[in-house]
mmCIF file of C-alpha atoms in Angstrom:
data_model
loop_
_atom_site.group_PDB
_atom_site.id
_atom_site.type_symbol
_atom_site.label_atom_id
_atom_site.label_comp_id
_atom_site.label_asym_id
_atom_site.label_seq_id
_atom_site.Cartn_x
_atom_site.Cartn_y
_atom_site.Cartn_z
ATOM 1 C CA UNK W 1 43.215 31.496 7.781
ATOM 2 C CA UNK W 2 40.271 31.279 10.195
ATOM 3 C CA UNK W 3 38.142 33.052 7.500
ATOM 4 C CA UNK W 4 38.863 30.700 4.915
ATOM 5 C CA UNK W 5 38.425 27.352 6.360
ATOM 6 C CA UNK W 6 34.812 29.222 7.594
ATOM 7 C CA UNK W 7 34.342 29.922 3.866
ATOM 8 C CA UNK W 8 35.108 26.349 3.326
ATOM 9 C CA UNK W 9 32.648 24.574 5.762
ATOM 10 C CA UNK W 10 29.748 26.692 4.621
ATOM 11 C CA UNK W 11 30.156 26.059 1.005
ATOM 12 C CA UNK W 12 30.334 22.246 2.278
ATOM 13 C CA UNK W 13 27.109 22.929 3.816
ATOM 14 C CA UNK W 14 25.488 24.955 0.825
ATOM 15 C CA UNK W 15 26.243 22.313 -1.125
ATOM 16 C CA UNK W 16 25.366 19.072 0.831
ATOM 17 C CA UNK W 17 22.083 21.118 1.249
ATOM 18 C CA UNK W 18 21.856 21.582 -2.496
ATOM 19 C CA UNK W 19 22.330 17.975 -2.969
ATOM 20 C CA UNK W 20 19.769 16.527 -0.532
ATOM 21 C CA UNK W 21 16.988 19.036 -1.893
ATOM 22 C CA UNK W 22 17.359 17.374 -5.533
ATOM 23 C CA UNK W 23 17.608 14.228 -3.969
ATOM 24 C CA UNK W 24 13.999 14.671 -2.697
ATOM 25 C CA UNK W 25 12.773 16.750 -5.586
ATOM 26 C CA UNK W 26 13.301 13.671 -7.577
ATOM 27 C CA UNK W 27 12.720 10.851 -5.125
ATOM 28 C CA UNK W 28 9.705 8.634 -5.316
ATOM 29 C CA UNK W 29 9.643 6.886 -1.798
ATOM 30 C CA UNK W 30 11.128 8.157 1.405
ATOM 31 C CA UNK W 31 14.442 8.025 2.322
ATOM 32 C CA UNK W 32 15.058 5.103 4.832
ATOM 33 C CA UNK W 33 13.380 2.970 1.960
ATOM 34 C CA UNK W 34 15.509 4.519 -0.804
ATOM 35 C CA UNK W 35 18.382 3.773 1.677
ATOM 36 C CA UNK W 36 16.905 -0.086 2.315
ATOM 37 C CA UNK W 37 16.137 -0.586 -1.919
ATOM 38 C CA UNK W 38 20.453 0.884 -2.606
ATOM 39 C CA UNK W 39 22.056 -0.553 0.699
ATOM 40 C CA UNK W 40 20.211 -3.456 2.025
ATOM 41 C CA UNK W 41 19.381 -6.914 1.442
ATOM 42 C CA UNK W 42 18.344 -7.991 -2.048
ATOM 43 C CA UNK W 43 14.966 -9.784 -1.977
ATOM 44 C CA UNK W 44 17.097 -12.750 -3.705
ATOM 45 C CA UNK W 45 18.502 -12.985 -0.365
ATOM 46 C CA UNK W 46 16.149 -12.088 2.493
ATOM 47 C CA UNK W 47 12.801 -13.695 0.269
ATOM 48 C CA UNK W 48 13.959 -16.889 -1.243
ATOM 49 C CA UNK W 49 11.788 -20.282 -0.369
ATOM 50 C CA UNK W 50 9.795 -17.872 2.190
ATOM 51 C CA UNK W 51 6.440 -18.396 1.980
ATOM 52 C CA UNK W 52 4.569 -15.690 1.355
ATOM 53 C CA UNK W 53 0.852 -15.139 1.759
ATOM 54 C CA UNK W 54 -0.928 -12.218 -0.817
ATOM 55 C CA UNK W 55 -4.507 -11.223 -0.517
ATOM 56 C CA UNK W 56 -5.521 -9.488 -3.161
ATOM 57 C CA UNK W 57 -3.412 -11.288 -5.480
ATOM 58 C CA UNK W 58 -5.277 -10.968 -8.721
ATOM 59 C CA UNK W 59 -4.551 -7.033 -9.610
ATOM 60 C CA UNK W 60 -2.995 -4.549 -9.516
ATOM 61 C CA UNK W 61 -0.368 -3.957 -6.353
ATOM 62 C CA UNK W 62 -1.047 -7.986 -5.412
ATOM 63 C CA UNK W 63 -0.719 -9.134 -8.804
ATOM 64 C CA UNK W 64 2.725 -7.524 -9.540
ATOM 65 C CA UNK W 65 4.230 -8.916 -5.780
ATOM 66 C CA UNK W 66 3.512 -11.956 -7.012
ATOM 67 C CA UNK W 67 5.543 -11.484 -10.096
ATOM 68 C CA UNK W 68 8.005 -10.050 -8.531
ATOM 69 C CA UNK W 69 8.235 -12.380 -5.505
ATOM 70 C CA UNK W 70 8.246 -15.355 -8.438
ATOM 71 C CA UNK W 71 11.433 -14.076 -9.870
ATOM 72 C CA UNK W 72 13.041 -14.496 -6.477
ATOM 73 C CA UNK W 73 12.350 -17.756 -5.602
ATOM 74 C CA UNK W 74 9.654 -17.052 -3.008
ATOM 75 C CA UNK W 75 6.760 -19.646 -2.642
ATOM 76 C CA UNK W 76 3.565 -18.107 -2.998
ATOM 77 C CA UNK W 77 -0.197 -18.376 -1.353
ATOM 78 C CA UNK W 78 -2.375 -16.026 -3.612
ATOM 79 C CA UNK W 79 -6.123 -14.884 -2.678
ATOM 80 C CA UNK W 80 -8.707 -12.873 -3.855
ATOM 81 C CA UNK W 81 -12.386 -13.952 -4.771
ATOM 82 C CA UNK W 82 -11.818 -14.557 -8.278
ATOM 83 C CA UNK W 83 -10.368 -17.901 -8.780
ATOM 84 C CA UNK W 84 -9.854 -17.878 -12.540
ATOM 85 C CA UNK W 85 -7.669 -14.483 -12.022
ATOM 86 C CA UNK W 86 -5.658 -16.414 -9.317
ATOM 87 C CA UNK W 87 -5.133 -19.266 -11.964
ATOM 88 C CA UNK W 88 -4.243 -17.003 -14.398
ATOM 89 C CA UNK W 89 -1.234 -15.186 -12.546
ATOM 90 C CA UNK W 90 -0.169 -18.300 -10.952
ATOM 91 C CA UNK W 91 0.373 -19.672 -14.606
ATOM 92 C CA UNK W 92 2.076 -16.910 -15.400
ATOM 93 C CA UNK W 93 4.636 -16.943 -12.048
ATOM 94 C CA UNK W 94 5.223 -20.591 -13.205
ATOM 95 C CA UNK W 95 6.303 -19.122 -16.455
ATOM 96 C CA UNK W 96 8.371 -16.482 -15.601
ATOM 97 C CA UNK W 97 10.028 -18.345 -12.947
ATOM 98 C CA UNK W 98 11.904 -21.361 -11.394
ATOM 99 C CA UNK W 99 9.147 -22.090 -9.340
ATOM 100 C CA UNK W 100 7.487 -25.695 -9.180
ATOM 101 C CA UNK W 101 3.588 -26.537 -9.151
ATOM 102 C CA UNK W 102 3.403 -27.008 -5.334
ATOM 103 C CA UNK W 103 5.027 -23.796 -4.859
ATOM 104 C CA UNK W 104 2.255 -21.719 -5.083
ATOM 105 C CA UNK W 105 -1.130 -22.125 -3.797
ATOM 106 C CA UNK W 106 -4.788 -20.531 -5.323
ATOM 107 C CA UNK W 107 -6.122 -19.971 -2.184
ATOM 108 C CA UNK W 108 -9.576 -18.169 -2.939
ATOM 109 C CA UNK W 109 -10.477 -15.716 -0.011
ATOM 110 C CA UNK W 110 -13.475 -13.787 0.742
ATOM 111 C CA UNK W 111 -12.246 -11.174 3.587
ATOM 112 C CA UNK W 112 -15.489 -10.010 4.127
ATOM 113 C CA UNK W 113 -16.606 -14.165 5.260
ATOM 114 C CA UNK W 114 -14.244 -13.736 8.617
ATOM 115 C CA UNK W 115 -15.942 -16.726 9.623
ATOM 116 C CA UNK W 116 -13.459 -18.954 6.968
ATOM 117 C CA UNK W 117 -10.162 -17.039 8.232
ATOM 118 C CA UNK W 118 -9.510 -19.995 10.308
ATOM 119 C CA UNK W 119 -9.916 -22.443 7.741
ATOM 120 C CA UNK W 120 -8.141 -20.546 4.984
ATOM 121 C CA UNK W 121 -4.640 -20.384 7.671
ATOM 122 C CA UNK W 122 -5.096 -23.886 8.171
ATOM 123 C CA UNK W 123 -4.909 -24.473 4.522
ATOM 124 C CA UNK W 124 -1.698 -22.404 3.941
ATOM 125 C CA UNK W 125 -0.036 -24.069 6.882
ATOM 126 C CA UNK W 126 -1.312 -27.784 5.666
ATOM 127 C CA UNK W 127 0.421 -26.732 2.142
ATOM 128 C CA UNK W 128 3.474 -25.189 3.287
ATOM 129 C CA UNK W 129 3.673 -25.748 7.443
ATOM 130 C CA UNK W 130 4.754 -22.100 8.050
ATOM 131 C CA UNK W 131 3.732 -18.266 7.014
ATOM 132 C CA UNK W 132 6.819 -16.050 6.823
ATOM 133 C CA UNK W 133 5.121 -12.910 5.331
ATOM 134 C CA UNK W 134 1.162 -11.813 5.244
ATOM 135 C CA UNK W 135 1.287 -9.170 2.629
ATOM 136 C CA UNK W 136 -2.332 -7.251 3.420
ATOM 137 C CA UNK W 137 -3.249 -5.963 0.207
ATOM 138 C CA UNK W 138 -7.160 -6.615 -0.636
ATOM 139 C CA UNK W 139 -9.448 -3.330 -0.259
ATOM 140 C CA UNK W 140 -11.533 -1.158 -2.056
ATOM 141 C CA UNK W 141 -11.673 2.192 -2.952
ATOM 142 C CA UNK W 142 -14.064 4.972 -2.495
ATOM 143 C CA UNK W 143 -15.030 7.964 -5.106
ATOM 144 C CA UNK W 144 -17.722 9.792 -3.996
ATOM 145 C CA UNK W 145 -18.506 13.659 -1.803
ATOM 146 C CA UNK W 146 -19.468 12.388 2.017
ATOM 147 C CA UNK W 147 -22.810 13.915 1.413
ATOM 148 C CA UNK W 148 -23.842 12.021 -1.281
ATOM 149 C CA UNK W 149 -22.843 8.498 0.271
ATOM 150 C CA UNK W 150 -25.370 6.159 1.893
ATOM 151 C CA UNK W 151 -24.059 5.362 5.137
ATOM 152 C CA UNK W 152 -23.706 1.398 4.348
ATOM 153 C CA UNK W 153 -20.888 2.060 1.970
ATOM 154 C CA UNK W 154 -18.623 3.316 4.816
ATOM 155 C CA UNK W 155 -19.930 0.100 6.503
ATOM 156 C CA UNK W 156 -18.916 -1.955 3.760
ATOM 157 C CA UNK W 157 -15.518 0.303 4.128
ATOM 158 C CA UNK W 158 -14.570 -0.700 7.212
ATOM 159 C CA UNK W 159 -15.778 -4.727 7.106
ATOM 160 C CA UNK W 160 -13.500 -5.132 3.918
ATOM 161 C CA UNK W 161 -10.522 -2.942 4.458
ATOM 162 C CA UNK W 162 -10.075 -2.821 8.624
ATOM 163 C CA UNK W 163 -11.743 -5.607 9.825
ATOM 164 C CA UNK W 164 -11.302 -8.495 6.940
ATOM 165 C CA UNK W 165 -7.424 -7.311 7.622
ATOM 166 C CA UNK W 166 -7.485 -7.597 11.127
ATOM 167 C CA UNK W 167 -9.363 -11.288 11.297
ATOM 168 C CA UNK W 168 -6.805 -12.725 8.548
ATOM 169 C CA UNK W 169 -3.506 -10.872 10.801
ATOM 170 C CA UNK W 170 -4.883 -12.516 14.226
ATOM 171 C CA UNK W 171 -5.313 -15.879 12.892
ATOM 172 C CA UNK W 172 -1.352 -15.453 11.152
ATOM 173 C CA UNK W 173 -0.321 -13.857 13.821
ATOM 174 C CA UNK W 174 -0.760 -16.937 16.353
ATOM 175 C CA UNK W 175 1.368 -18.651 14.384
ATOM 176 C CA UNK W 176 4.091 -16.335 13.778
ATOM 177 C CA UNK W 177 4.511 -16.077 17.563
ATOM 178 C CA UNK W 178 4.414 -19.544 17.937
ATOM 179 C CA UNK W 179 7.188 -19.573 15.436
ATOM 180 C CA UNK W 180 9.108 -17.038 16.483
ATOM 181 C CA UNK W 181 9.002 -14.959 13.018
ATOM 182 C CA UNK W 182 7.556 -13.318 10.007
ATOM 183 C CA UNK W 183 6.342 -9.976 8.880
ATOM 184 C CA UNK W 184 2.933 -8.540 8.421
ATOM 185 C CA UNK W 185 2.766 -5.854 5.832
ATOM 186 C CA UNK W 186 -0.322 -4.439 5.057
ATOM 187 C CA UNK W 187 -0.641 -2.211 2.017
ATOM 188 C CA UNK W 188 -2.277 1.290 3.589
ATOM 189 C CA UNK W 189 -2.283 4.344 1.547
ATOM 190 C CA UNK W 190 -1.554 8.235 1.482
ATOM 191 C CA UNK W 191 -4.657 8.613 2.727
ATOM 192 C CA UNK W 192 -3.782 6.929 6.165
ATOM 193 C CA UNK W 193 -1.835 9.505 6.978
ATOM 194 C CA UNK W 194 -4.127 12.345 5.876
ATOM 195 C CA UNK W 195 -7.264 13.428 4.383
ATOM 196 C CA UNK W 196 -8.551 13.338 0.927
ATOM 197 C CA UNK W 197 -11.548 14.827 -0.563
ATOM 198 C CA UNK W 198 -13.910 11.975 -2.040
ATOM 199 C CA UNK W 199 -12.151 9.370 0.067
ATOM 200 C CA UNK W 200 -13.989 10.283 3.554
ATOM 201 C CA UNK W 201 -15.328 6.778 3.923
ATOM 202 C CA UNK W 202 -11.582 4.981 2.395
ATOM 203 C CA UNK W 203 -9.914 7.006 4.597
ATOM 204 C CA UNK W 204 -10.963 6.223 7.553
ATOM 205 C CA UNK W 205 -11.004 2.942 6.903
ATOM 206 C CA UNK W 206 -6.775 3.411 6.106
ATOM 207 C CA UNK W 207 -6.203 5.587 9.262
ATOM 208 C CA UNK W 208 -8.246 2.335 11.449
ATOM 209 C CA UNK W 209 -4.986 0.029 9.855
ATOM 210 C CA UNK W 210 -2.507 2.895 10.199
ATOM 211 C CA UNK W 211 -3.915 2.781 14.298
ATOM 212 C CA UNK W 212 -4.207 -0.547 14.855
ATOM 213 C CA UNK W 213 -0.806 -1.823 13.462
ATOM 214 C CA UNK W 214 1.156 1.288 15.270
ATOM 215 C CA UNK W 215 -0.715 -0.286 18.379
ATOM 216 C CA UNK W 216 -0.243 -3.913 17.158
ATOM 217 C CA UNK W 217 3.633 -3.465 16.732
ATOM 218 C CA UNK W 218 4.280 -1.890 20.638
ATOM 219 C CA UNK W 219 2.221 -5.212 22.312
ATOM 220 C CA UNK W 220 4.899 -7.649 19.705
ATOM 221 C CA UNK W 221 8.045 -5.830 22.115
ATOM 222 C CA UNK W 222 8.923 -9.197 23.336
ATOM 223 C CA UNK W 223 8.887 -11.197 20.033
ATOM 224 C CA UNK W 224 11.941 -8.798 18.213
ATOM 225 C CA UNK W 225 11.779 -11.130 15.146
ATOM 226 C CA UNK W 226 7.957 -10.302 14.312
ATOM 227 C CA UNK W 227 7.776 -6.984 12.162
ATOM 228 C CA UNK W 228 4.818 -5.164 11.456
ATOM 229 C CA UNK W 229 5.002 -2.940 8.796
ATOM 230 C CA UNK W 230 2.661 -0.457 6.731
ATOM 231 C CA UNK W 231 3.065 0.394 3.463
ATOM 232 C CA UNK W 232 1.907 3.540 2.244
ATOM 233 C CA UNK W 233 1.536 4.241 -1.118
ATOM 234 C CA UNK W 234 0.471 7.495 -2.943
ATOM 235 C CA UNK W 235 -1.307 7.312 -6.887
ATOM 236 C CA UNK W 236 0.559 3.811 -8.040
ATOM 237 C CA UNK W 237 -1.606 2.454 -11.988
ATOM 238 C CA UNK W 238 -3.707 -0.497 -10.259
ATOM 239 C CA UNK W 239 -7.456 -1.872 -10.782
ATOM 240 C CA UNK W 240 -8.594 -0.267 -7.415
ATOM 241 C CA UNK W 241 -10.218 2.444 -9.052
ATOM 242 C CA UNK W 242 -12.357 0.602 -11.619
ATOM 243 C CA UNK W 243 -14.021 -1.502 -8.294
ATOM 244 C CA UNK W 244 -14.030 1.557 -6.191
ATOM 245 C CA UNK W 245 -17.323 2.082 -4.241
ATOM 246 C CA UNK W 246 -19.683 5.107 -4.992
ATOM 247 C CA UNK W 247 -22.521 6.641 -3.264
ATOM 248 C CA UNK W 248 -24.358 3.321 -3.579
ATOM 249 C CA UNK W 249 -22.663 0.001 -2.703
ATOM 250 C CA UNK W 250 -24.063 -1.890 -6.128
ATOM 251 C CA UNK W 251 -23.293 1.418 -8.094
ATOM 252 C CA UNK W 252 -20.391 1.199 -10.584
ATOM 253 C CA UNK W 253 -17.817 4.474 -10.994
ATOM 254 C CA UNK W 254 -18.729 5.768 -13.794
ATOM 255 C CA UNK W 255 -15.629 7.666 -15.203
ATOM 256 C CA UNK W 256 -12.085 5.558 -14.254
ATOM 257 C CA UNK W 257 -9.937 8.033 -16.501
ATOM 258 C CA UNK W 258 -6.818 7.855 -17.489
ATOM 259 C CA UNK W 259 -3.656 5.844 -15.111
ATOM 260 C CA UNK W 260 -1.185 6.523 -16.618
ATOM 261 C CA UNK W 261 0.151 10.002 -14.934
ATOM 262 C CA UNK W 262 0.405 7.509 -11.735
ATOM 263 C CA UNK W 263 3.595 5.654 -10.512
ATOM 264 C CA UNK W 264 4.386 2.571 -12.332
ATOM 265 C CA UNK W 265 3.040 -0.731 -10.569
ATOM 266 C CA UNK W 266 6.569 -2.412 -11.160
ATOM 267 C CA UNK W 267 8.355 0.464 -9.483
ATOM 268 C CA UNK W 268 6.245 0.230 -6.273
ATOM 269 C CA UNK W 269 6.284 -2.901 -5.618
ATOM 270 C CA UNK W 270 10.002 -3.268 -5.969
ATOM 271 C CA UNK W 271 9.944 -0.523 -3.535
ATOM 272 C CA UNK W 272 7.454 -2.612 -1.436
ATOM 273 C CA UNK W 273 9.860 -5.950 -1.554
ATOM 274 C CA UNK W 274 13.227 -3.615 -0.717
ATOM 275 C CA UNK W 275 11.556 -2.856 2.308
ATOM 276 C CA UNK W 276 10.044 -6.218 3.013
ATOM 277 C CA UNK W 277 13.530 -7.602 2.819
ATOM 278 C CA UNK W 278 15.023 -5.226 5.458
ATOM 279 C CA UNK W 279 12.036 -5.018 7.733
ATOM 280 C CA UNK W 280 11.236 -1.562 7.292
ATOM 281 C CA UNK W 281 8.346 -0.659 9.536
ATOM 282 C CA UNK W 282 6.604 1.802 7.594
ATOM 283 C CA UNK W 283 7.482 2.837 3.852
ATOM 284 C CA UNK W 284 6.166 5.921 2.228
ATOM 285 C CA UNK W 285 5.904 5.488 -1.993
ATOM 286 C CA UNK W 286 4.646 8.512 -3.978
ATOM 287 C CA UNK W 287 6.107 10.598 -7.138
ATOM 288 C CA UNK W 288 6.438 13.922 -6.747
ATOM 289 C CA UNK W 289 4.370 16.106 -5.060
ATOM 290 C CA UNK W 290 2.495 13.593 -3.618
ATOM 291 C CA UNK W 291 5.639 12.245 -1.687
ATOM 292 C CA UNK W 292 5.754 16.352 0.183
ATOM 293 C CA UNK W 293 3.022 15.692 1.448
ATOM 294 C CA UNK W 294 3.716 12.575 3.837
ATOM 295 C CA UNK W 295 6.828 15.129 4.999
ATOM 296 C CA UNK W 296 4.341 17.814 5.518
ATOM 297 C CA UNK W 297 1.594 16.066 7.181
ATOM 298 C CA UNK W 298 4.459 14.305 9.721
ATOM 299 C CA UNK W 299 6.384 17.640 10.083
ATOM 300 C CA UNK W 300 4.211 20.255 9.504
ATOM 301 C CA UNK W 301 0.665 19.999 9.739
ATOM 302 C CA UNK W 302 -0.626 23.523 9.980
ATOM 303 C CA UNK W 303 1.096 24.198 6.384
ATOM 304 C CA UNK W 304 0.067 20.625 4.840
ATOM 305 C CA UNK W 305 -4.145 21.475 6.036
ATOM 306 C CA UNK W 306 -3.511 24.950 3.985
ATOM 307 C CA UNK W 307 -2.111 22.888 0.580
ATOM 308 C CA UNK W 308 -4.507 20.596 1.079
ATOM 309 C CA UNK W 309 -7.371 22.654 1.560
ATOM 310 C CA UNK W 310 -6.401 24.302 -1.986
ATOM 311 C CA UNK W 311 -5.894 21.066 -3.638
ATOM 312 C CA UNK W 312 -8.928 19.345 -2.292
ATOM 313 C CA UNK W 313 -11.417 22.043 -3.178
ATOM 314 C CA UNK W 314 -9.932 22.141 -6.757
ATOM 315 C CA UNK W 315 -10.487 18.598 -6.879
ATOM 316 C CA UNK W 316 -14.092 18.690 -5.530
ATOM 317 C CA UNK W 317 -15.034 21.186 -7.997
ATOM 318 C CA UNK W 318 -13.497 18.859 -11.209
ATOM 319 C CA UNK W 319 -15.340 16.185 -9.601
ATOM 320 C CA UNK W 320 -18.454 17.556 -9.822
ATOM 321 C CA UNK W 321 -17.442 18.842 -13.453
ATOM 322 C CA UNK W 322 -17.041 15.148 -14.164
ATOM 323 C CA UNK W 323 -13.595 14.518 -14.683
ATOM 324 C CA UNK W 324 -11.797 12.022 -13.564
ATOM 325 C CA UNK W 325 -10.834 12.928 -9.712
ATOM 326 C CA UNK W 326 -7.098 11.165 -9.734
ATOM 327 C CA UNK W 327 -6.061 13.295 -12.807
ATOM 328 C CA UNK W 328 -7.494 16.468 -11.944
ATOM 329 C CA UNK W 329 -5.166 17.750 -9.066
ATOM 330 C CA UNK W 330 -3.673 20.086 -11.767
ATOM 331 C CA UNK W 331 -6.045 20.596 -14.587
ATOM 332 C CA UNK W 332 -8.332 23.488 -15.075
ATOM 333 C CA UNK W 333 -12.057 22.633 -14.177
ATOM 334 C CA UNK W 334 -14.774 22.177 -17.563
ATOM 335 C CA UNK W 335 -18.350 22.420 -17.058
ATOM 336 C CA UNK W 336 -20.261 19.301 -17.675
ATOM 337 C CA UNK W 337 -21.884 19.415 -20.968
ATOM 338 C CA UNK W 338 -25.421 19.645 -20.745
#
């Protein structure tokens, strides 16, 4: 009797085991946000008539929030540098939604000119009197091998990704505490959380956000209703590539290649609003194999610098070949043709 209910409870085990493997082998974001997207609050619910601010709001990951956070009911503040791109999605949220003219605001932003953060808040709160969620998203992008880079493109790095975030999240910040609430998300990257061959200079700039935030979010202990959260994407179809910096800071990339083997821009952000919705603090979003690799880096290291040390020299070598670097990971290297 013993030896059957034994036999019992381990093929229970073997086969909750079973299940959870294929449950990762086909996830595409990690597990407390797969739990958050099937058990939580709807973003109908938790995102309604917020006000939501977007930087980087005219492609890509920002333009597709806004879309999404239209459907909902959410009032919008969208920025970016190109105004006629801001008009252009806001006419198209006004379409697709219930939303009225003085629900969203163009907002043009330049998060390199900290010196107009102040006036830019002021704006949004003049428009809408409160901020209940900064969604971080502008950046750029870097393809190019470390040796090849001039130095002020890993300047220009850091002043648009870490430190044009930073400036727009203190002067938000002061009023979320003097509200009492809101959430800061700020779109980081796989790269945050690891290395990445090309990407010395956009990596860094990533790990600087992954640091500060993680250091922001223990000094906010006493204001519970203030999350800080990091979002964490692997390869998601977006227009950072095409104004990703090179060796030069004027220099264009010369091959963008084809998106399409990436993770649908829908699918991430309604990822990215499931976890806005139930204040998740940090949300990984990647495809398979890309989303191993955020368990290996966090879990184990020595094993993750091994794979990536075989991936990352097969994609240096394609690189130089002159194939596209995001669609390479897999494909067999071709000489450039002379």
């Amino acid at each position: 009797m013993e030896m059957c209910v034994c036999s019992v409870l381990l093929l229970c085990v073997c086969v909750y085991v079973v299940v959870q493997l294929i449950r990762f082998f086909v996830a595409d974001a990690d597990f407390t946000l797969l739990w958050a997207a099937a058990m939580g609050k709807s973003a109908e619910t938790a995102l309604r008539r917020k006000v939501v601010w977007i930087t980087g709001a005219s492609s890509g990951i920002g333009e597709e929030l806004a879309y999404q956070l239209a459907a909902v009911g959410a009032r919008l503040v969208l920025s970016a540098r190109r105004e006629n791109e801001l008009h252009r999605v806001r006419r198209k949220c006004l379409e697709m939604s219930s939303l009225e003219d003085n629900d969203i605001l163009v907002l043009p932003l330049d998060l390199l000119d900290r010196s107009t953060h102040q006036e830019k808040t002021d704006a949004v709160l003049q428009h809408f009197s409160k901020i209940d969620v900064l969604v971080n998203n502008g950046g750029r992008s870097q393809r190019s091998l470390f040796l090849d880079t001039h130095i002020d493109v890993f300047g220009g790095l850091m002043e648009l990704n870490y430190l044009g975030t930073v400036s727009i999240t203190q002067h938000v910040l002061q009023h979320m505490i003097h509200h009492g609430d809101g959430v800061i998300a700020t779109v980081s990257s796989i790269v945050g959380l690891m290395g990445a061959p090309l990407s010395t200079g956009y990596a860094a700039s990533k790990h600087a956000l992954q640091g500060f935030f993680n250091s922001l979010r223990t000094e906010l202990a006493d204001y519970p209703n203030i999350t800080i959260s990091t979002i964490c994407p692997g390869p998601v179809v977006s227009q950072i590539v095409h104004n990703a910096f090179c060796e030069e800071v004027d220099k264009p990339l010369s091959n963008v290649g084809d998106q399409s083997h990436k993770m649908s821009t829908k699918r991430c952000v309604g990822l990215i609003l499931a976890g806005l919705s139930n204040r998740v603090k940090e949300m990984w979003i990647a495809q398979q194999p890309f989303l191993l690799f955020f368990y290996l880096w966090q879990y184990t290291p020595t094993l993750a610098w091994y794979i990536t040390d075989l991936f990352g020299r097969k994609r240096v070598q394609n690189f130089k070949a002159g194939m596209d670097a995001d669609a390479t990971y897999f494909t067999k290297s071709k000489p450039k043709a002379s």
